[in-house]
XYZ file of C-alpha atoms in Angstrom:
303
model
C -128.637 186.193 142.137
C -131.339 184.292 139.868
C -135.011 185.598 140.017
C -136.459 182.395 140.455
C -134.782 178.868 141.534
C -136.728 175.771 140.739
C -136.315 172.719 142.831
C -137.111 169.915 140.621
C -136.779 169.053 136.770
C -139.960 166.938 136.308
C -143.124 168.214 134.428
C -144.149 170.755 137.137
C -140.515 172.141 137.609
C -139.685 172.445 133.741
C -143.179 174.164 133.056
C -142.457 176.611 135.973
C -138.901 177.359 134.267
C -140.922 177.889 130.657
C -143.229 180.218 132.093
C -140.577 181.981 134.174
C -138.250 182.696 131.318
C -141.029 183.652 129.138
C -141.924 186.414 131.757
C -138.298 187.515 131.218
C -136.623 186.120 134.459
C -133.430 184.504 135.234
C -133.908 180.707 136.256
C -131.823 178.087 137.986
C -133.311 174.457 137.957
C -131.958 172.297 140.433
C -132.497 168.561 139.970
C -131.292 165.860 142.537
C -132.124 162.665 140.558
C -132.802 162.547 136.816
C -134.184 164.950 134.450
C -137.626 164.546 133.525
C -139.127 163.106 136.780
C -141.596 160.258 137.220
C -142.735 160.859 133.487
C -139.621 160.039 131.984
C -139.894 156.534 133.234
C -143.398 156.253 131.657
C -143.586 153.813 128.488
C -146.385 155.627 127.081
C -148.042 159.311 127.539
C -151.781 159.055 126.072
C -153.698 161.384 128.027
C -152.097 164.578 127.195
C -153.999 167.209 125.393
C -153.465 167.408 121.686
C -150.655 164.305 121.836
C -152.113 161.172 120.812
C -149.058 159.206 122.039
C -145.626 160.062 123.309
C -143.101 158.071 125.353
C -142.880 159.824 128.767
C -138.762 160.140 128.054
C -139.450 162.000 124.711
C -142.031 164.459 126.564
C -139.315 165.239 129.203
C -136.817 165.680 126.440
C -138.947 168.135 124.492
C -139.430 170.211 127.717
C -135.848 170.201 128.486
C -134.724 171.347 125.360
C -137.420 174.114 125.268
C -136.438 175.607 128.490
C -132.627 175.495 127.818
C -133.181 177.001 124.488
C -134.731 180.065 126.476
C -131.878 180.313 128.703
C -132.736 178.104 131.703
C -129.592 176.997 133.738
C -129.819 173.539 135.124
C -127.574 171.677 137.754
C -127.796 168.169 138.782
C -127.756 168.833 142.522
C -129.985 167.997 145.406
C -131.614 170.858 147.162
C -131.193 170.186 151.260
C -132.479 173.333 152.530
C -134.015 177.020 151.827
C -133.254 179.876 153.930
C -135.021 183.169 153.888
C -132.474 185.904 154.275
C -133.034 189.140 156.155
C -133.072 191.125 152.966
C -136.180 188.965 151.892
C -133.870 187.026 149.326
C -133.417 183.161 149.594
C -130.249 180.880 149.889
C -130.772 177.540 148.467
C -128.209 175.152 149.755
C -127.320 171.763 147.946
C -125.410 168.966 148.850
C -122.242 170.889 147.072
C -123.279 174.462 146.662
C -125.140 177.671 147.753
C -127.263 179.499 145.456
C -129.172 182.857 145.869
C -132.501 183.795 144.469
C -135.446 186.270 144.979
C -138.014 183.614 144.937
C -138.388 179.596 144.767
C -140.395 177.374 143.266
C -140.510 173.764 144.998
C -141.476 171.141 142.443
C -139.660 168.330 144.049
C -142.383 165.640 142.831
C -142.529 162.463 144.616
C -140.507 158.980 144.688
C -141.449 155.513 144.278
C -142.962 154.103 147.509
C -140.869 150.795 148.543
C -142.412 147.581 149.309
C -142.071 146.744 152.822
C -141.043 143.027 153.410
C -140.601 140.646 156.449
C -136.759 140.767 156.107
C -136.403 144.393 154.811
C -134.549 143.053 151.625
C -133.594 146.546 150.427
C -130.231 144.981 149.312
C -131.676 143.042 146.700
C -132.893 146.608 144.946
C -131.385 146.721 141.571
C -130.407 142.898 141.666
C -133.956 141.592 140.972
C -136.015 144.100 142.711
C -136.936 147.117 140.528
C -139.149 150.447 140.654
C -138.767 151.177 136.932
C -139.683 148.718 134.273
C -138.792 151.124 131.415
C -135.049 151.265 132.797
C -134.599 147.494 133.857
C -137.257 145.413 132.048
C -135.101 145.016 129.057
C -132.426 142.973 131.194
C -135.008 140.100 131.633
C -136.079 139.403 127.720
C -137.376 136.257 127.037
C -137.601 135.163 130.961
C -140.486 135.048 133.317
C -140.966 138.365 135.590
C -143.497 139.803 138.092
C -145.206 142.955 138.848
C -146.689 144.053 142.182
C -149.334 146.876 142.177
C -153.022 147.277 140.971
C -153.064 151.020 139.578
C -152.036 152.710 136.082
C -148.351 152.443 136.216
C -148.617 148.582 137.353
C -150.777 148.139 134.533
C -148.372 150.028 132.036
C -145.294 148.158 133.434
C -147.018 144.798 132.803
C -148.044 145.569 129.248
C -144.578 146.601 128.488
C -142.779 143.645 129.958
C -145.488 141.262 127.980
C -143.793 142.758 124.823
C -140.420 140.961 125.407
C -140.911 138.624 128.522
C -141.947 135.076 128.349
C -144.613 135.817 130.912
C -145.699 138.420 133.438
C -147.161 137.821 136.689
C -149.320 140.592 138.124
C -149.792 140.614 142.033
C -152.911 142.610 143.491
C -153.951 143.076 146.772
C -157.370 142.795 145.864
C -159.688 141.293 142.887
C -159.863 144.425 140.901
C -157.638 147.005 139.309
C -157.706 150.730 139.912
C -156.594 152.052 136.718
C -157.769 153.174 133.451
C -160.396 151.058 131.564
C -158.579 151.022 128.484
C -155.341 149.753 130.359
C -157.202 147.030 132.245
C -158.723 145.772 128.866
C -155.432 145.424 127.103
C -153.746 143.652 130.044
C -156.691 141.083 129.824
C -156.305 140.412 126.297
C -152.730 139.723 126.920
C -152.068 135.747 126.922
C -148.700 135.946 128.723
C -150.024 137.936 131.346
C -151.363 136.067 134.399
C -153.351 138.052 137.317
C -152.859 136.736 140.810
C -155.385 138.743 142.722
C -155.833 138.808 146.587
C -152.050 138.005 147.135
C -149.851 139.912 149.244
C -145.980 139.750 148.554
C -144.363 139.648 151.906
C -140.564 138.808 151.052
C -137.649 138.650 148.691
C -135.502 135.631 148.635
C -131.835 135.489 147.540
C -128.540 136.235 148.383
C -126.633 138.145 145.607
C -129.589 138.597 143.471
C -133.380 137.866 143.811
C -134.252 134.127 143.298
C -137.835 133.883 144.430
C -140.711 135.806 145.912
C -142.755 134.781 148.957
C -146.498 135.839 149.192
C -149.808 134.969 150.801
C -152.729 133.808 148.771
C -156.416 134.791 149.501
C -156.568 131.897 151.985
C -153.605 133.267 154.004
C -151.301 130.384 152.848
C -147.598 131.495 152.669
C -146.506 130.662 148.953
C -143.234 130.880 146.878
C -142.782 131.578 143.227
C -139.311 131.139 141.694
C -138.636 134.649 139.789
C -135.690 136.348 138.467
C -137.092 139.962 138.730
C -139.795 141.716 140.409
C -141.009 145.145 139.372
C -142.839 147.321 142.342
C -145.656 149.764 141.574
C -147.601 150.476 144.427
C -147.626 154.336 144.498
C -145.459 157.344 145.403
C -144.502 159.490 148.512
C -143.039 162.991 148.791
C -139.760 164.077 150.167
C -140.235 167.353 151.473
C -139.007 167.366 154.849
C -136.075 169.621 153.758
C -138.505 172.366 153.085
C -140.506 171.970 156.269
C -139.052 175.500 157.638
C -140.648 177.465 154.584
C -143.699 175.397 153.982
C -146.086 173.570 155.960
C -146.510 169.652 155.465
C -149.544 167.636 156.085
C -149.537 164.175 157.725
C -148.147 162.484 154.703
C -145.529 164.970 153.893
C -147.063 166.558 151.178
C -146.804 170.675 150.902
C -149.920 172.427 152.022
C -150.890 174.540 149.199
C -154.107 175.355 147.343
C -154.536 176.176 143.756
C -152.662 179.329 143.900
C -149.470 177.289 144.679
C -148.445 179.592 147.405
C -146.859 178.135 150.645
C -146.727 179.732 154.168
C -143.533 181.707 153.125
C -144.028 184.848 151.006
C -141.702 184.170 147.958
C -141.786 180.568 147.963
C -144.308 178.452 145.703
C -144.898 174.846 145.058
C -146.012 172.902 141.885
C -146.836 169.257 140.917
C -147.171 166.170 142.885
C -145.609 167.201 145.952
C -148.199 169.704 147.158
C -151.812 168.592 148.440
C -154.032 167.909 145.370
C -156.899 165.495 144.544
C -155.417 164.517 141.013
C -151.950 163.880 140.239
C -151.345 163.689 136.681
C -148.903 165.297 133.760
C -151.622 167.725 133.076
C -151.976 168.886 136.529
C -148.337 169.365 136.917
C -147.950 171.301 134.144
C -150.893 173.447 135.232
C -149.380 173.752 138.506
C -146.068 174.953 136.923
C -147.786 177.580 135.019
C -149.720 178.855 137.975
C -146.593 179.005 140.160
C -144.537 180.679 137.846
C -146.874 183.316 137.110
C -147.581 183.934 140.732
C -143.599 183.964 141.301
C -143.220 186.765 138.627
C -146.049 188.696 140.060
C -144.614 188.323 143.456
C -141.035 189.699 141.829
C -142.624 192.684 140.301
C -144.219 193.762 143.507
C -140.800 193.765 145.273
């Protein structure tokens, strides 16, 4: 029996574990994908207070080392259901096991939103169609690649790829970017980045691997570009359906909770990008983790 089970090992989840451990609680962290969450795939983190610049991977590694040094247990298992028992404890079921706890913090984060194409070519994901330039960009050193998106992640991907790719084409739905001005300025200064505004990528072409992308231009003409790789950065979406029995979800699937990070179920808290909030940044995820763990600890003291 753990005091607190944290679902998710991103910035919010690991900060939750950190604060719970410092409050003297026993903690199990469950992660269904990869340690570090979204931030671990970011090439540079430059807007976190007191840290001028750090890679997302290094930031996540530091957090992981911090919580494991304090005694956190970590299992790479996806939580698929939370059940509240008659004695007010919780049973968290994963794909392989069941774990008991007195309180639960959901910090499941979000996942990459996939681009919907004409022929739904999900079979090309990992074969020329990618959602992480940090992970897969180096395979295309010296080649031409494309990026789809217009916000910070797309801007960072384009800048990263421009460092070792021959040319980077950036496809945007509109004629402007929706990211930080400093990133836009840096992108505009790169001679090997070409922005193609007012375009919509509609299909991926290829048999065993990507050969080309099809897109419509500002006049509605269907065009094709031969390209070996495209990196998609069009936002994220939550994956909270498994927790709908203990937490209310909004129309987009985010867990309904205010700054207290409390859900509708006493003893269940939520932190980070998976909850309803106006700003989703590492700093706000960390803040949520601190609040959720503090309130969970107070809840445990009240039992």
